[in-house]
mmCIF file of C-alpha atoms in Angstrom:
data_model
loop_
_atom_site.group_PDB
_atom_site.id
_atom_site.type_symbol
_atom_site.label_atom_id
_atom_site.label_comp_id
_atom_site.label_asym_id
_atom_site.label_seq_id
_atom_site.Cartn_x
_atom_site.Cartn_y
_atom_site.Cartn_z
ATOM 1 C CA MET A 1 -10.900 -3.302 19.325
ATOM 2 C CA THR A 2 -12.280 -4.665 22.727
ATOM 3 C CA ALA A 3 -12.700 -3.039 26.095
ATOM 4 C CA THR A 4 -9.661 -4.397 27.390
ATOM 5 C CA GLY A 5 -7.672 -2.733 24.487
ATOM 6 C CA THR A 6 -8.707 0.773 25.725
ATOM 7 C CA PHE A 7 -8.294 -0.194 29.420
ATOM 8 C CA GLY A 8 -6.257 2.621 31.087
ATOM 9 C CA LEU A 9 -6.936 5.154 28.376
ATOM 10 C CA SER A 10 -8.551 8.498 28.951
ATOM 11 C CA SER A 11 -12.050 9.246 27.957
ATOM 12 C CA GLU A 12 -10.979 11.316 25.109
ATOM 13 C CA ALA A 13 -8.810 8.425 23.846
ATOM 14 C CA ARG A 14 -11.501 5.735 24.290
ATOM 15 C CA ASN A 15 -13.987 7.994 22.442
ATOM 16 C CA LEU A 16 -11.457 8.350 19.452
ATOM 17 C CA HIS A 17 -10.945 4.418 19.567
ATOM 18 C CA TRP A 18 -14.817 4.134 19.614
ATOM 19 C CA LEU A 19 -15.066 6.486 16.717
ATOM 20 C CA LEU A 20 -12.846 4.648 14.522
ATOM 21 C CA ASN A 21 -14.274 1.336 15.086
ATOM 22 C CA SER A 22 -17.636 2.772 14.472
ATOM 23 C CA PHE A 23 -16.412 4.132 11.201
ATOM 24 C CA VAL A 24 -15.241 0.493 10.055
ATOM 25 C CA GLU A 25 -18.243 -1.134 11.132
ATOM 26 C CA GLU A 26 -20.898 1.279 9.768
ATOM 27 C CA VAL A 27 -19.292 2.335 6.542
ATOM 28 C CA PRO A 28 -19.624 -0.595 3.635
ATOM 29 C CA GLY A 29 -16.603 -1.618 1.994
ATOM 30 C CA VAL A 30 -14.090 -0.097 4.417
ATOM 31 C CA ARG A 31 -11.400 -2.772 5.214
ATOM 32 C CA SER A 32 -8.949 -0.751 7.615
ATOM 33 C CA VAL A 33 -8.740 2.762 9.016
ATOM 34 C CA THR A 34 -5.782 4.466 10.766
ATOM 35 C CA VAL A 35 -4.731 8.002 11.985
ATOM 36 C CA VAL A 36 -1.194 8.730 11.487
ATOM 37 C CA SER A 37 0.565 11.799 13.401
ATOM 38 C CA SER A 38 2.400 14.621 11.262
ATOM 39 C CA ASP A 39 5.504 12.889 11.876
ATOM 40 C CA GLY A 40 4.286 9.691 10.334
ATOM 41 C CA LEU A 41 3.636 7.478 13.617
ATOM 42 C CA MET A 42 0.504 5.522 13.768
ATOM 43 C CA LEU A 43 -1.936 6.930 16.554
ATOM 44 C CA LEU A 44 -5.013 4.921 15.901
ATOM 45 C CA SER A 45 -5.740 2.053 14.247
ATOM 46 C CA SER A 46 -8.960 -0.070 13.422
ATOM 47 C CA ASP A 47 -7.005 -3.401 13.949
ATOM 48 C CA PRO A 48 -4.569 -2.706 16.719
ATOM 49 C CA GLU A 49 -3.776 -6.379 17.464
ATOM 50 C CA GLN A 50 -2.345 -6.769 13.905
ATOM 51 C CA ALA A 51 -0.595 -3.444 13.934
ATOM 52 C CA ALA A 52 1.417 -4.693 17.007
ATOM 53 C CA GLU A 53 2.327 -7.693 15.337
ATOM 54 C CA ALA A 54 5.165 -8.235 12.806
ATOM 55 C CA VAL A 55 3.589 -8.929 9.329
ATOM 56 C CA GLU A 56 4.412 -12.790 9.632
ATOM 57 C CA ALA A 57 2.072 -14.386 7.225
ATOM 58 C CA ALA A 58 1.812 -12.426 3.937
ATOM 59 C CA ASP A 59 -1.539 -14.093 3.307
ATOM 60 C CA ALA A 60 -2.502 -12.561 -0.119
ATOM 61 C CA THR A 61 -6.153 -13.693 0.529
ATOM 62 C CA ARG A 62 -6.702 -11.725 3.727
ATOM 63 C CA GLN A 63 -9.054 -8.579 3.142
ATOM 64 C CA GLU A 64 -8.580 -6.625 6.392
ATOM 65 C CA GLY A 65 -5.976 -4.115 4.698
ATOM 66 C CA PRO A 66 -2.953 -3.885 2.718
ATOM 67 C CA ARG A 67 -1.027 -7.212 3.268
ATOM 68 C CA GLY A 68 -3.425 -7.585 6.407
ATOM 69 C CA SER A 69 -1.720 -4.840 8.394
ATOM 70 C CA SER A 70 -2.783 -1.349 9.510
ATOM 71 C CA ALA A 71 1.030 -0.555 10.277
ATOM 72 C CA ASP A 72 1.389 -1.023 6.326
ATOM 73 C CA LEU A 73 -1.551 1.244 5.714
ATOM 74 C CA ALA A 74 0.027 4.052 7.916
ATOM 75 C CA THR A 75 3.200 3.578 6.132
ATOM 76 C CA ILE A 76 1.016 4.323 2.963
ATOM 77 C CA VAL A 77 -0.887 7.027 4.288
ATOM 78 C CA SER A 78 2.177 8.687 5.504
ATOM 79 C CA GLY A 79 3.845 8.391 2.298
ATOM 80 C CA ILE A 80 1.021 9.653 0.333
ATOM 81 C CA GLY A 81 0.518 12.710 2.511
ATOM 82 C CA SER A 82 3.971 13.564 2.184
ATOM 83 C CA LEU A 83 4.040 13.406 -1.611
ATOM 84 C CA THR A 84 1.053 15.350 -1.948
ATOM 85 C CA ILE A 85 1.987 17.965 0.442
ATOM 86 C CA GLY A 86 5.119 18.477 -1.668
ATOM 87 C CA ALA A 87 2.936 18.571 -4.720
ATOM 88 C CA ALA A 88 0.801 21.197 -3.499
ATOM 89 C CA LYS A 89 3.816 23.299 -2.464
ATOM 90 C CA LEU A 90 5.323 22.995 -5.842
ATOM 91 C CA MET A 91 1.913 23.871 -7.463
ATOM 92 C CA ASP A 92 1.327 26.691 -5.056
ATOM 93 C CA GLY A 93 -2.019 24.707 -4.389
ATOM 94 C CA GLY A 94 -2.383 25.536 -0.780
ATOM 95 C CA GLU A 95 -3.531 22.936 1.734
ATOM 96 C CA VAL A 96 -4.101 19.129 0.446
ATOM 97 C CA LYS A 97 -7.621 18.346 1.985
ATOM 98 C CA GLN A 98 -8.046 14.910 0.562
ATOM 99 C CA THR A 99 -6.314 12.401 -1.706
ATOM 100 C CA MET A 100 -7.790 9.248 -3.301
ATOM 101 C CA VAL A 101 -5.833 6.518 -4.952
ATOM 102 C CA ALA A 102 -8.267 3.985 -7.041
ATOM 103 C CA MET A 103 -6.952 0.757 -7.671
ATOM 104 C CA GLU A 104 -8.502 -2.255 -9.505
ATOM 105 C CA ALA A 105 -8.882 -4.248 -6.351
ATOM 106 C CA GLY A 106 -9.415 -1.182 -3.903
ATOM 107 C CA SER A 107 -8.804 2.333 -3.087
ATOM 108 C CA VAL A 108 -6.839 4.308 -0.244
ATOM 109 C CA PHE A 109 -8.185 7.612 0.898
ATOM 110 C CA VAL A 110 -6.199 10.128 2.715
ATOM 111 C CA MET A 111 -7.619 13.024 4.447
ATOM 112 C CA ALA A 112 -5.980 15.854 6.488
ATOM 113 C CA ILE A 113 -6.941 16.320 10.229
ATOM 114 C CA SER A 114 -6.446 19.952 11.775
ATOM 115 C CA ASP A 115 -3.403 19.183 13.466
ATOM 116 C CA GLY A 116 -1.506 18.014 10.727
ATOM 117 C CA SER A 117 -2.381 14.304 11.378
ATOM 118 C CA LEU A 118 -4.130 12.070 8.604
ATOM 119 C CA LEU A 119 -6.943 9.875 8.391
ATOM 120 C CA GLY A 120 -6.292 6.763 6.199
ATOM 121 C CA VAL A 121 -8.822 4.436 4.825
ATOM 122 C CA HIS A 122 -8.400 1.305 2.839
ATOM 123 C CA ALA A 123 -11.692 0.362 0.985
ATOM 124 C CA SER A 124 -13.020 -2.194 -1.296
ATOM 125 C CA ALA A 125 -13.118 -1.541 -5.197
ATOM 126 C CA ASP A 126 -16.831 -1.434 -5.086
ATOM 127 C CA CYS A 127 -17.264 0.804 -2.168
ATOM 128 C CA ASP A 128 -19.147 3.944 -2.663
ATOM 129 C CA MET A 129 -16.220 6.460 -2.549
ATOM 130 C CA SER A 130 -18.844 9.396 -1.754
ATOM 131 C CA VAL A 131 -20.057 7.670 1.375
ATOM 132 C CA VAL A 132 -16.444 6.804 2.289
ATOM 133 C CA ALA A 133 -15.340 10.497 1.888
ATOM 134 C CA TYR A 134 -18.289 11.730 3.742
ATOM 135 C CA HIS A 135 -17.725 9.511 6.661
ATOM 136 C CA MET A 136 -14.139 10.470 6.663
ATOM 137 C CA ALA A 137 -15.366 14.272 6.797
ATOM 138 C CA LEU A 138 -17.292 13.517 9.737
ATOM 139 C CA PHE A 139 -14.677 11.625 11.631
ATOM 140 C CA VAL A 140 -12.287 14.447 10.905
ATOM 141 C CA GLY A 141 -14.817 16.879 12.318
ATOM 142 C CA ARG A 142 -15.331 15.085 15.465
ATOM 143 C CA ALA A 143 -11.731 13.985 16.141
ATOM 144 C CA GLY A 144 -9.728 17.131 14.953
ATOM 145 C CA HIS A 145 -10.446 19.158 17.858
ATOM 146 C CA ALA A 146 -9.712 16.419 20.358
ATOM 147 C CA LEU A 147 -6.284 15.532 18.983
ATOM 148 C CA THR A 148 -4.218 17.652 21.597
ATOM 149 C CA PRO A 149 -0.479 17.089 21.891
ATOM 150 C CA GLU A 150 -1.300 15.186 25.214
ATOM 151 C CA LEU A 151 -3.824 13.038 23.560
ATOM 152 C CA ARG A 152 -1.345 12.300 20.770
ATOM 153 C CA ASP A 153 1.365 11.532 23.035
ATOM 154 C CA GLU A 154 -1.225 9.054 25.103
ATOM 155 C CA LEU A 155 -2.243 7.357 21.763
ATOM 156 C CA ARG A 156 1.554 6.899 20.472
ATOM 157 C CA LYS A 157 2.331 5.361 23.856
ATOM 158 C CA SER A 158 -0.762 3.095 23.675
ATOM 159 C CA MET A 159 0.109 1.978 20.303
ATOM 160 C CA GLU A 160 3.858 1.172 21.403
ATOM 161 C CA GLY A 161 2.410 -0.802 24.521
ATOM 162 C CA ALA A 162 0.303 -2.987 22.365
ATOM 163 C CA ARG A 163 3.314 -4.259 20.782
#
């Protein structure tokens, strides 16, 4: 995300954008990252320009995320989160902390954030899963306390404005 993409945001919102973009740049194999609110709305995206666009060109060769769109990743993360929370309730398993789906050509990781939001990561098949999980835990630790209702509202409005 460019500096112009965060223009007008609070310092807390800019800091979360910086943390998210640093995550993508610093962790090998990470294709895209998103933060989804407890009600399934995308709050942050590693590629907000693509998130704001309709999925016009479903170019299968793009490697930036599921179908090239973090909006798709947000939908997947929300669905996985809902499914695993329901499964944990049925099994009396307590809170879901992390879910990983390993596929032939990549992996999707979902980690709970303290306020009920979810951090979702799409990574390549050859990523080091323990490194991805470690950096996810760092992000959650740094961002979890900052995601106040006011900040979630600001982030939601900024994503809507990007469209």
